[in-house]
Amino acid sequence: MYSPNPSIVAKDPLLQPLKIRHVTFRNRIMSTSHACGLEVDGMPDEAYQSYHEEKAKGGIGLSMFGGSSNVDLDSPNIFRQLNVGTDAIIPYLQRFSARMHGQGAGLMCQITHLGRRGDPYGGARLPTIAPSPVRETAHRSIPKEMDEHDIDRVVNAYAQAAARCKEGGLDGIETMSSGHLIGQFFSPETNRRTDRFGGSLENRCRFALMVHEAIRKAVGDNFLVGMRFVVDEGPYGVLRLEECVRIALILKEAGAIDFFNAIYGTMESVPALAEYNMPGMGTPLAPWVEPVGAFRHEVGLPVFHAARIADLASARYAVKEGKVDMAGMTRAQIADPYIVTKLASGREDEIRPCVGATHCQSPHRPSCLHNPVTGRELTLKHRIPKTDGPIRKVVVIGGGPAGLEAARVSAERGHNVALFEAASDFGGQILVGATGSWRRDLKGIVEWRVAELQRMGAQLHTNAYMDEQDIAALEPDVVIMATGGLPMIDLEEGVELCTNTWDVLTGQVPLAGDVLIFDGTGRHPGPLAAERAVEMGARVSYISIDAILAEELTYSERIRWKQFFLRSGIQPASESRLVSVKRQDNRLLATVVSDLTREVSAVLVDHVVVEQGSIPMAEVYDQLRSRSLNDGVTDLAAMVEAAPQPRRDGAGFELHRIGDAVASRNIHSAMLDALRICSAL
């Protein structure tokens, strides 16, 4: 339960209440609406509600949900949205609002019609609709031009959806303009009509005014109605700040809006979405606070805003200086839903930082690269409880992300923890990945865990290689092997002639002349090695087994690498694989096969760099198995449920291996292994 310290609350702008109409929010920190990926058949059921309720327990002032919740049949659920176009959602909303209000948090939903942003082959397979038949780049539909019957139908659908939200006990709703149907009417780029809904700015606002007038009539005055609204479309759009302010003032003067939830940039293409609308790692913190502040100054209504407001200092500045009334820390709350509680109780240094990795925007959302509990609240806990059993001696071997998380969770449980890392620093492969030009923030994953382990008094050892005898001599109760892996190079011939990406990224091998990079994973190491090779002045050729560059990454990460390759003049060859490497004079002859045509080609280069993931470092684990109670076997059913492993009688210790010590995967998977096993110790 949220229990703030009054003296801290009195001094911090973020902890002051905000009143809009009849509703008072307890502080200025919110989570903005997003499609979190936990809905069931378009409904916010138990997992969905628990995900948001954790933020309420953590002290948030307002949680908005239902990113792009759809109001009608021709706005289908195509990216894990909610369906507010049916009365079936009302009981879900009633349970949801009772839970959130019971924890002291406000709750609102975003309702929308996607317009041309929809999918004519999704849902009921209906044509998408829009003011004009202009195709959207990202979602590819060519919409039907709306007639006035369509307009009246959709206006009524908005009103009915808002009424359902009110009956569901919510505090309010916001409509979505930019990129969605309302915004498509605003913009002359997508609205080319010559009737009363097109042409002049006033005509282009007519549809939004009709929607909001109908909503207000349906819900009355005792319900908040806002709009998620673009304040400037940036370089990918046509509406500038001045025109956006004029639109906002028209809405305000009509009494249509209680607040604006401000965004910057457009979402019509993936680059626009990734660079401006939802920026991630490599982008400056809070990049759009100043234009949003200028918008607020002109409009004079409460303004919310979220775009990489990932830290409390940025949020505090935005609120204190009058740039925003509510700081949207959406992705920061995904990393740590207890931000407000920690702030208000004087534990700000314990907040788990959002590093901007955009893993929460992957198809596996709402997964957080830094917090594997997020989205799994029904089986895992953000606040690790103390063990109700005996205090155990837990020895963790390996200080990469898996080992750090295993040690942290075990220490939170109250066990005696000793962590041993063979290298001079903790971090493992994260330290390698953070060498890239825009991925340095990854170090926050390591720094936070080390700080937490130091705070809890765990024993931390670096430069400490541990063999079988060393580990056994510690007389542990539990041994967690998080030794990671070694770079894998798997070719028909010439493995010894190749360089792995790790050696390139750590500076072990300098590159010059012609370099061929083979990417066999679609992860970061291949592009990172290409970036390093270019920095060294090498000429890079790049081949990948995948159909697209960096296929395993999120869309925003992929866009960054595509931009780098384009700027560097690298034209990657897709769906191809390296099969062998031979010496030819003083150079290397690499043989490549196309998976599309089966054609074989050869390229003469000075260096061949290979990325194929890793193979486990399992030697010490294999030696320890005979000493263990469980022969090093982890019960997978118990692990997935975060339940205690089966107890076995006899002498010895419990032995588990996690992360890349099992198989080559990503940071999130490694830490999830650790959390599932160690939270049940």
XYZ file of C-alpha atoms in Angstrom, residues 106-677:
572
model
C -7.232 7.208 -11.060
C -8.170 5.171 -14.124
C -8.957 6.234 -17.686
C -9.210 4.525 -21.065
C -8.232 5.659 -24.536
C -10.980 5.129 -27.119
C -10.482 5.495 -30.838
C -11.281 4.617 -34.390
C -8.142 3.715 -36.324
C -9.437 4.934 -39.673
C -6.893 4.183 -42.389
C -4.495 2.891 -39.715
C -6.567 -0.274 -39.477
C -6.311 -3.512 -41.428
C -8.879 -4.481 -44.081
C -7.950 -8.140 -43.566
C -8.210 -8.094 -39.766
C -11.219 -8.624 -37.559
C -14.397 -8.641 -39.658
C -12.383 -8.007 -42.863
C -14.125 -4.730 -43.567
C -12.651 -1.888 -45.621
C -10.828 0.710 -43.590
C -12.318 4.189 -43.678
C -10.818 7.667 -43.706
C -11.604 11.242 -44.745
C -9.922 10.559 -48.096
C -8.546 7.429 -49.812
C -4.889 8.046 -48.867
C -2.807 4.974 -48.061
C -0.879 4.752 -44.797
C 2.717 3.529 -45.036
C 2.898 1.542 -41.808
C -0.378 -0.387 -42.001
C -0.742 -0.485 -45.794
C -4.502 -0.041 -46.144
C -6.094 2.022 -48.906
C -9.228 3.282 -47.184
C -12.727 3.972 -48.348
C -13.617 7.680 -48.323
C -16.226 8.203 -45.619
C -19.632 9.517 -46.529
C -21.866 11.300 -44.015
C -23.581 8.042 -43.067
C -20.178 6.668 -42.043
C -19.444 9.851 -40.120
C -22.737 9.711 -38.195
C -22.230 6.014 -37.423
C -18.717 6.500 -36.074
C -19.709 9.575 -34.038
C -22.427 7.495 -32.393
C -19.969 4.630 -31.800
C -17.628 6.980 -29.938
C -20.481 8.179 -27.736
C -21.604 4.661 -26.899
C -18.038 3.581 -26.097
C -17.575 6.548 -23.754
C -20.856 5.695 -22.028
C -19.622 2.146 -21.465
C -16.458 3.531 -19.867
C -18.506 5.704 -17.542
C -20.765 2.792 -16.612
C -17.557 0.838 -15.969
C -16.640 3.289 -13.204
C -13.709 4.996 -14.902
C -12.727 8.582 -14.134
C -12.675 9.547 -17.792
C -11.513 8.794 -21.305
C -9.330 10.276 -23.969
C -9.836 10.052 -27.690
C -6.822 9.526 -29.929
C -6.247 12.056 -32.697
C -2.788 11.916 -34.259
C -2.545 9.184 -36.855
C -6.030 7.885 -36.032
C -9.326 8.892 -37.592
C -9.780 12.193 -35.754
C -6.235 13.238 -36.641
C -6.748 12.109 -40.216
C -9.497 14.728 -40.464
C -7.228 17.386 -38.917
C -4.376 16.983 -41.398
C -4.600 18.364 -44.962
C -2.231 15.566 -45.955
C -4.888 12.935 -45.250
C -8.021 15.082 -45.531
C -8.493 16.212 -49.141
C -12.227 16.649 -48.975
C -14.066 19.564 -50.549
C -17.247 19.281 -48.459
C -17.965 20.708 -44.992
C -15.424 18.347 -43.425
C -12.439 19.460 -45.518
C -10.543 22.502 -46.716
C -10.428 25.160 -44.002
C -9.056 24.459 -40.549
C -12.521 24.926 -39.069
C -13.972 22.346 -41.452
C -11.211 19.868 -40.655
C -12.088 20.213 -36.947
C -15.786 19.515 -37.546
C -15.582 15.724 -37.151
C -13.677 15.986 -33.839
C -16.208 18.493 -32.516
C -19.093 16.206 -33.478
C -17.404 13.259 -31.748
C -16.742 15.160 -28.550
C -20.161 16.799 -28.493
C -21.746 13.346 -28.742
C -19.439 11.986 -26.035
C -20.284 14.826 -23.651
C -23.986 14.333 -24.250
C -23.603 10.612 -23.490
C -21.521 10.936 -20.315
C -22.562 14.295 -18.852
C -20.330 16.775 -17.063
C -19.303 14.451 -14.228
C -16.769 12.578 -16.365
C -13.398 13.677 -17.747
C -12.974 13.817 -21.513
C -9.603 14.543 -23.074
C -7.713 13.994 -26.289
C -4.320 12.521 -27.061
C -3.174 15.249 -29.364
C -0.112 15.982 -31.466
C 1.450 19.382 -30.758
C 3.747 19.272 -33.796
C 3.986 16.573 -36.454
C 7.730 17.057 -36.909
C 9.625 16.376 -40.151
C 7.426 13.449 -41.210
C 4.185 15.468 -41.080
C 2.684 18.791 -42.146
C 1.015 20.247 -39.034
C 3.300 22.624 -37.153
C 2.933 23.906 -33.598
C 1.049 27.045 -34.609
C -1.675 25.149 -36.476
C -1.927 22.518 -33.751
C -2.474 25.282 -31.197
C -5.263 26.733 -33.364
C -6.958 23.323 -33.529
C -6.644 22.916 -29.755
C -8.148 26.350 -29.131
C -11.128 25.528 -31.367
C -11.715 22.377 -29.298
C -11.277 24.290 -26.050
C -13.636 27.111 -27.016
C -16.302 24.567 -27.904
C -16.010 23.060 -24.409
C -15.056 19.726 -25.951
C -11.885 19.022 -23.952
C -10.934 18.832 -20.266
C -7.267 18.042 -20.903
C -4.787 17.314 -23.668
C -2.382 14.385 -23.615
C 0.359 15.826 -25.801
C 2.521 13.875 -28.221
C 5.069 14.910 -30.822
C 5.586 13.613 -34.346
C 3.571 11.254 -36.487
C 3.080 7.495 -36.574
C 2.284 6.951 -40.259
C 5.600 5.198 -40.898
C 7.857 3.059 -38.747
C 10.784 5.540 -38.859
C 8.500 8.377 -37.746
C 7.108 6.261 -34.926
C 10.509 5.114 -33.723
C 12.370 8.421 -33.991
C 9.818 10.990 -32.853
C 6.572 9.543 -31.553
C 7.982 6.840 -29.251
C 11.751 7.439 -29.019
C 13.965 4.952 -27.217
C 17.597 4.345 -26.314
C 20.008 6.701 -28.038
C 17.496 9.568 -27.937
C 17.969 12.374 -25.384
C 15.751 12.168 -22.312
C 12.418 14.015 -22.480
C 13.096 15.367 -26.006
C 9.731 17.091 -26.542
C 9.090 18.767 -23.191
C 9.865 22.255 -24.528
C 7.419 22.235 -27.494
C 4.809 20.635 -25.243
C 5.406 23.418 -22.724
C 4.930 26.022 -25.453
C 1.663 24.337 -26.427
C 0.439 24.317 -22.816
C 1.259 28.012 -22.444
C -0.888 28.884 -25.477
C -3.805 26.551 -24.779
C -4.274 26.996 -21.039
C -5.747 23.575 -20.247
C -4.157 20.742 -18.246
C -1.574 18.919 -20.364
C -0.214 15.398 -19.918
C 2.868 14.218 -21.789
C 4.980 11.081 -22.168
C 7.971 10.552 -24.462
C 11.118 9.118 -22.879
C 10.467 10.810 -19.557
C 12.428 7.961 -18.078
C 13.810 9.556 -14.921
C 12.407 11.588 -12.047
C 14.703 14.562 -12.693
C 13.222 15.053 -16.178
C 9.687 14.581 -14.874
C 10.268 16.969 -11.991
C 11.646 19.669 -14.292
C 8.676 19.341 -16.642
C 6.133 19.730 -13.829
C 7.990 22.348 -11.785
C 8.580 24.604 -14.791
C 4.959 24.398 -15.921
C 5.668 22.438 -19.093
C 3.208 19.692 -18.165
C 0.620 19.015 -15.486
C 1.091 15.235 -15.518
C 4.384 13.495 -16.313
C 3.805 10.304 -18.246
C 6.422 7.806 -17.113
C 4.908 4.849 -18.926
C 7.977 2.821 -19.822
C 9.635 3.809 -16.544
C 6.633 2.292 -14.743
C 7.028 -0.874 -16.814
C 10.591 -1.085 -15.483
C 9.545 -0.241 -11.916
C 5.852 0.157 -10.980
C 6.913 1.288 -7.492
C 8.593 4.514 -8.612
C 6.217 6.747 -6.656
C 6.368 4.722 -3.444
C 10.159 4.744 -3.512
C 10.237 8.474 -4.233
C 7.714 9.355 -1.550
C 9.406 7.232 1.111
C 12.914 8.578 0.534
C 14.216 5.594 -1.450
C 14.679 7.256 -4.816
C 18.091 5.621 -5.257
C 16.395 2.183 -5.229
C 14.314 2.873 -8.338
C 15.012 0.449 -11.154
C 15.843 2.686 -14.147
C 14.267 2.396 -17.568
C 17.172 2.066 -20.002
C 15.041 2.696 -23.099
C 15.687 -0.695 -24.674
C 12.151 -0.741 -26.207
C 11.784 -4.434 -25.392
C 8.314 -3.434 -24.148
C 7.435 -2.654 -27.777
C 8.354 -6.116 -29.000
C 5.758 -8.705 -30.044
C 6.256 -10.189 -26.569
C 5.077 -7.040 -24.767
C 4.700 -5.931 -22.069
C 8.023 -7.648 -21.352
C 10.692 -5.328 -19.977
C 14.335 -6.077 -20.731
C 15.185 -4.889 -17.227
C 12.227 -6.308 -15.256
C 11.039 -9.831 -16.091
C 8.135 -9.598 -13.618
C 6.268 -7.084 -15.755
C 3.350 -8.768 -17.491
C 3.709 -11.856 -15.288
C 2.103 -10.456 -12.140
C -0.107 -13.541 -11.738
C 2.909 -15.790 -11.111
C 5.779 -13.459 -10.156
C 6.106 -10.595 -7.679
C 7.642 -7.143 -8.070
C 8.302 -7.044 -4.342
C 10.215 -10.204 -3.509
C 8.950 -11.639 -0.196
C 11.278 -12.958 2.483
C 11.556 -16.707 2.700
C 9.422 -18.431 5.313
C 11.855 -21.351 5.319
C 15.462 -21.741 6.415
C 18.100 -19.184 5.485
C 20.241 -20.832 2.824
C 23.756 -20.219 1.570
C 23.415 -19.362 -2.117
C 26.505 -19.277 -4.301
C 26.142 -17.684 -7.730
C 28.872 -18.269 -10.301
C 28.944 -15.606 -13.036
C 28.167 -11.908 -12.770
C 26.371 -11.238 -16.037
C 22.677 -10.317 -16.114
C 21.514 -13.827 -15.105
C 23.936 -14.092 -12.210
C 23.283 -10.571 -10.958
C 19.542 -11.184 -10.969
C 19.918 -14.557 -9.248
C 22.016 -12.959 -6.530
C 19.657 -9.990 -6.142
C 16.506 -12.085 -5.833
C 18.172 -14.550 -3.445
C 19.348 -11.659 -1.275
C 15.849 -10.140 -1.303
C 14.591 -13.511 -0.042
C 16.922 -13.102 2.928
C 19.478 -15.763 2.017
C 23.235 -15.475 2.467
C 24.516 -14.723 -1.023
C 27.991 -14.838 -2.510
C 28.502 -13.845 -6.154
C 31.706 -14.728 -8.023
C 32.676 -13.207 -11.383
C 35.813 -14.289 -13.225
C 36.265 -10.949 -15.012
C 37.307 -7.666 -13.453
C 33.813 -6.159 -13.724
C 30.242 -7.373 -13.413
C 28.020 -7.277 -16.471
C 29.042 -10.054 -18.825
C 27.793 -9.561 -22.372
C 25.977 -6.356 -21.374
C 29.372 -4.662 -21.161
C 30.068 -5.810 -24.713
C 26.687 -4.647 -26.001
C 27.036 -1.267 -24.307
C 30.091 -0.429 -26.403
C 27.850 0.651 -29.304
C 27.326 4.304 -30.088
C 23.698 4.371 -28.899
C 23.489 1.433 -26.466
C 25.515 2.718 -23.524
C 22.434 3.000 -21.296
C 22.385 -0.806 -21.071
C 24.895 -0.437 -18.256
C 22.014 0.731 -16.055
C 20.874 -2.901 -15.875
C 24.201 -3.822 -14.282
C 24.705 -0.734 -12.133
C 21.281 -0.982 -10.486
C 21.730 -4.643 -9.567
C 25.222 -4.127 -8.191
C 23.958 -1.208 -6.085
C 21.055 -3.300 -4.778
C 23.383 -6.182 -3.884
C 25.696 -3.809 -2.045
C 22.732 -2.305 -0.196
C 21.616 -5.775 0.929
C 25.099 -6.816 2.022
C 25.719 -9.619 -0.468
C 29.299 -10.821 -0.896
C 30.560 -9.637 -4.290
C 33.763 -10.981 -5.814
C 35.406 -10.086 -9.132
C 38.570 -11.573 -10.670
C 37.384 -14.799 -9.069
C 37.407 -17.844 -11.311
C 35.811 -20.732 -9.401
C 36.420 -24.376 -10.217
C 34.666 -27.430 -8.845
C 36.819 -27.652 -5.728
C 36.519 -23.938 -4.951
C 32.739 -24.075 -5.087
C 32.439 -27.269 -3.062
C 34.727 -25.827 -0.393
C 32.178 -23.072 0.276
C 29.689 -25.728 1.480
C 26.733 -24.088 -0.280
C 23.091 -25.065 -0.005
C 22.337 -23.811 -3.515
C 24.648 -23.219 -6.480
C 23.444 -21.156 -9.427
C 25.647 -21.479 -12.493
C 25.366 -18.308 -14.581
C 28.652 -18.700 -16.414
C 27.238 -17.639 -19.776
C 28.677 -18.906 -23.011
C 31.482 -18.574 -25.500
C 31.079 -17.240 -29.047
C 29.990 -19.942 -31.453
C 31.338 -20.240 -35.001
C 29.831 -23.154 -36.884
C 31.053 -23.499 -40.495
C 31.894 -26.368 -42.787
C 35.493 -25.208 -43.008
C 37.720 -22.414 -41.775
C 36.420 -21.715 -38.281
C 39.958 -20.966 -37.094
C 40.310 -18.223 -39.718
C 37.306 -16.239 -38.482
C 36.915 -13.587 -35.818
C 33.934 -13.524 -33.462
C 31.979 -10.339 -32.840
C 32.925 -10.195 -29.161
C 36.615 -9.836 -29.973
C 35.805 -7.012 -32.369
C 33.599 -5.171 -29.878
C 36.049 -5.484 -27.004
C 38.929 -4.236 -29.133
C 40.815 -7.545 -29.114
C 41.015 -7.666 -32.927
C 41.555 -4.533 -35.044
C 39.934 -4.514 -38.476
C 41.188 -2.976 -41.701
C 40.709 -3.368 -45.425
C 37.780 -5.474 -46.619
C 35.673 -7.075 -43.884
C 32.867 -9.596 -44.337
C 30.414 -9.859 -41.440
C 28.101 -12.867 -41.253
C 25.065 -12.381 -39.010
C 23.553 -15.691 -37.992
C 21.266 -14.402 -35.200
C 19.581 -11.152 -36.216
C 20.536 -9.661 -32.843
C 22.733 -6.675 -31.966
C 26.294 -8.094 -32.184
C 26.428 -8.234 -35.990
C 25.392 -4.601 -36.562
C 27.535 -3.513 -33.604
C 30.546 -5.175 -35.228
C 29.731 -3.425 -38.508
C 29.622 -0.099 -36.683
C 32.982 -0.787 -35.051
C 34.508 -1.864 -38.371
C 33.369 1.369 -40.030
C 34.854 3.361 -37.128
C 38.167 1.572 -37.794
C 38.046 2.617 -41.440
C 37.291 -0.828 -42.872
C 35.098 -1.524 -45.904
C 32.193 -3.703 -44.797
C 30.203 -6.362 -46.611
C 27.335 -7.828 -44.614
C 25.348 -11.024 -45.071
C 22.507 -12.363 -42.941
C 20.530 -15.578 -42.734
C 17.380 -13.518 -42.130
C 15.022 -11.843 -44.578
C 15.481 -8.432 -42.950
C 18.294 -6.752 -41.069
C 18.320 -7.341 -37.287
C 15.190 -9.465 -37.512
C 15.172 -10.533 -33.848
C 15.115 -6.935 -32.573
C 12.239 -4.527 -31.949
C 11.142 -2.240 -34.770
C 12.726 0.850 -33.237
C 16.098 -0.868 -32.779
C 15.915 -2.204 -36.322
C 15.249 1.291 -37.678
C 18.405 2.614 -36.002
C 20.514 -0.085 -37.592
C 18.912 0.404 -40.998
C 19.729 4.110 -40.786
C 23.335 3.357 -39.835
C 23.769 0.909 -42.718
C 22.297 3.407 -45.171
C 24.531 6.243 -43.963
C 27.576 3.955 -44.102
C 26.843 2.687 -47.597
C 26.505 -0.934 -46.449
C 24.043 -2.974 -48.503
C 23.336 -6.161 -46.533
C 22.652 -9.365 -48.428
C 19.711 -11.209 -46.893
C 18.798 -14.895 -46.727
C 22.378 -15.943 -47.318
C 24.844 -17.900 -45.257
C 28.577 -18.285 -44.882
C 29.645 -21.916 -45.361
C 33.427 -21.893 -45.461
C 36.556 -19.752 -45.282
C 39.955 -20.558 -46.824
C 43.263 -18.769 -47.097
C 44.177 -17.387 -50.512
C 47.573 -15.723 -50.566
C 47.474 -13.269 -47.656
C 43.692 -12.898 -47.712
C 40.584 -14.943 -46.934
C 38.254 -16.494 -49.500
C 34.731 -16.740 -48.064
C 32.143 -18.971 -49.711
C 28.528 -17.842 -49.428
C 25.319 -19.653 -50.391
C 22.021 -17.916 -51.156
C 19.075 -19.591 -49.419
C 16.812 -18.141 -52.111
C 18.564 -19.419 -55.237
C 21.129 -21.911 -53.841
C 23.730 -20.062 -55.871
C 27.274 -20.196 -54.527
C 29.520 -17.155 -54.609
C 32.937 -16.310 -53.241
C 34.321 -13.066 -51.871
C 37.951 -12.225 -51.140
C 38.427 -10.197 -47.945
C 40.934 -9.384 -45.232
C 38.761 -10.358 -42.257
C 35.701 -12.553 -41.711
C 33.635 -11.739 -38.621
C 30.995 -14.252 -37.525
C 28.009 -13.826 -35.218
C 26.202 -17.073 -34.403
C 25.342 -16.621 -30.757
C 27.086 -18.617 -28.053
C 27.523 -22.117 -26.717
C 27.281 -22.722 -22.946
C 30.338 -22.748 -20.718
C 29.306 -25.948 -18.969
C 32.552 -27.612 -17.836
C 32.327 -26.692 -14.150
C 28.578 -27.318 -14.096
C 29.124 -30.816 -15.497
C 31.759 -31.487 -12.826
C 29.420 -30.338 -10.050
C 26.459 -32.482 -11.064
C 27.612 -35.591 -9.222
C 28.000 -33.554 -6.015
C 24.478 -32.120 -6.226
C 21.204 -33.412 -4.808
C 19.332 -32.950 -8.078
C 22.068 -33.927 -10.567
C 21.842 -30.342 -11.829
C 18.318 -30.930 -13.147
C 15.830 -28.064 -12.889
C 12.167 -29.071 -12.733
C 10.756 -26.982 -15.590
C 7.107 -27.146 -14.490
C 8.014 -25.777 -11.065
C 10.321 -23.204 -12.612
C 7.673 -21.797 -14.956
C 5.257 -21.375 -12.033
C 8.015 -19.929 -9.823
C 7.307 -22.767 -7.391
C 9.899 -24.414 -5.146
C 11.984 -27.080 -6.789
C 11.332 -30.629 -5.545
C 13.277 -31.274 -2.356
C 15.610 -34.237 -2.259
C 17.164 -35.803 0.816
C 20.842 -36.541 1.127
C 24.182 -34.803 1.126
C 25.023 -32.125 -1.379
C 23.603 -28.902 -2.719
C 20.873 -27.879 -5.115
C 22.407 -27.058 -8.522
C 20.867 -25.036 -11.357
C 22.183 -23.293 -14.436
C 20.536 -20.280 -16.031
C 20.793 -17.837 -18.924
C 23.350 -18.445 -21.654
C 24.881 -21.169 -19.512
C 21.857 -23.151 -20.769
C 21.334 -21.752 -24.277
C 22.004 -18.565 -26.235
C 19.130 -16.124 -25.644
C 18.639 -12.486 -24.680
C 19.019 -10.496 -21.447
C 15.353 -10.748 -20.540
C 15.314 -14.546 -20.823
C 18.476 -14.874 -18.756
C 17.066 -12.793 -15.915
C 13.693 -14.535 -16.117
C 15.451 -17.865 -15.509
C 17.075 -16.377 -12.426
C 13.893 -14.838 -11.078
C 11.763 -17.950 -11.516
C 14.214 -20.208 -9.693
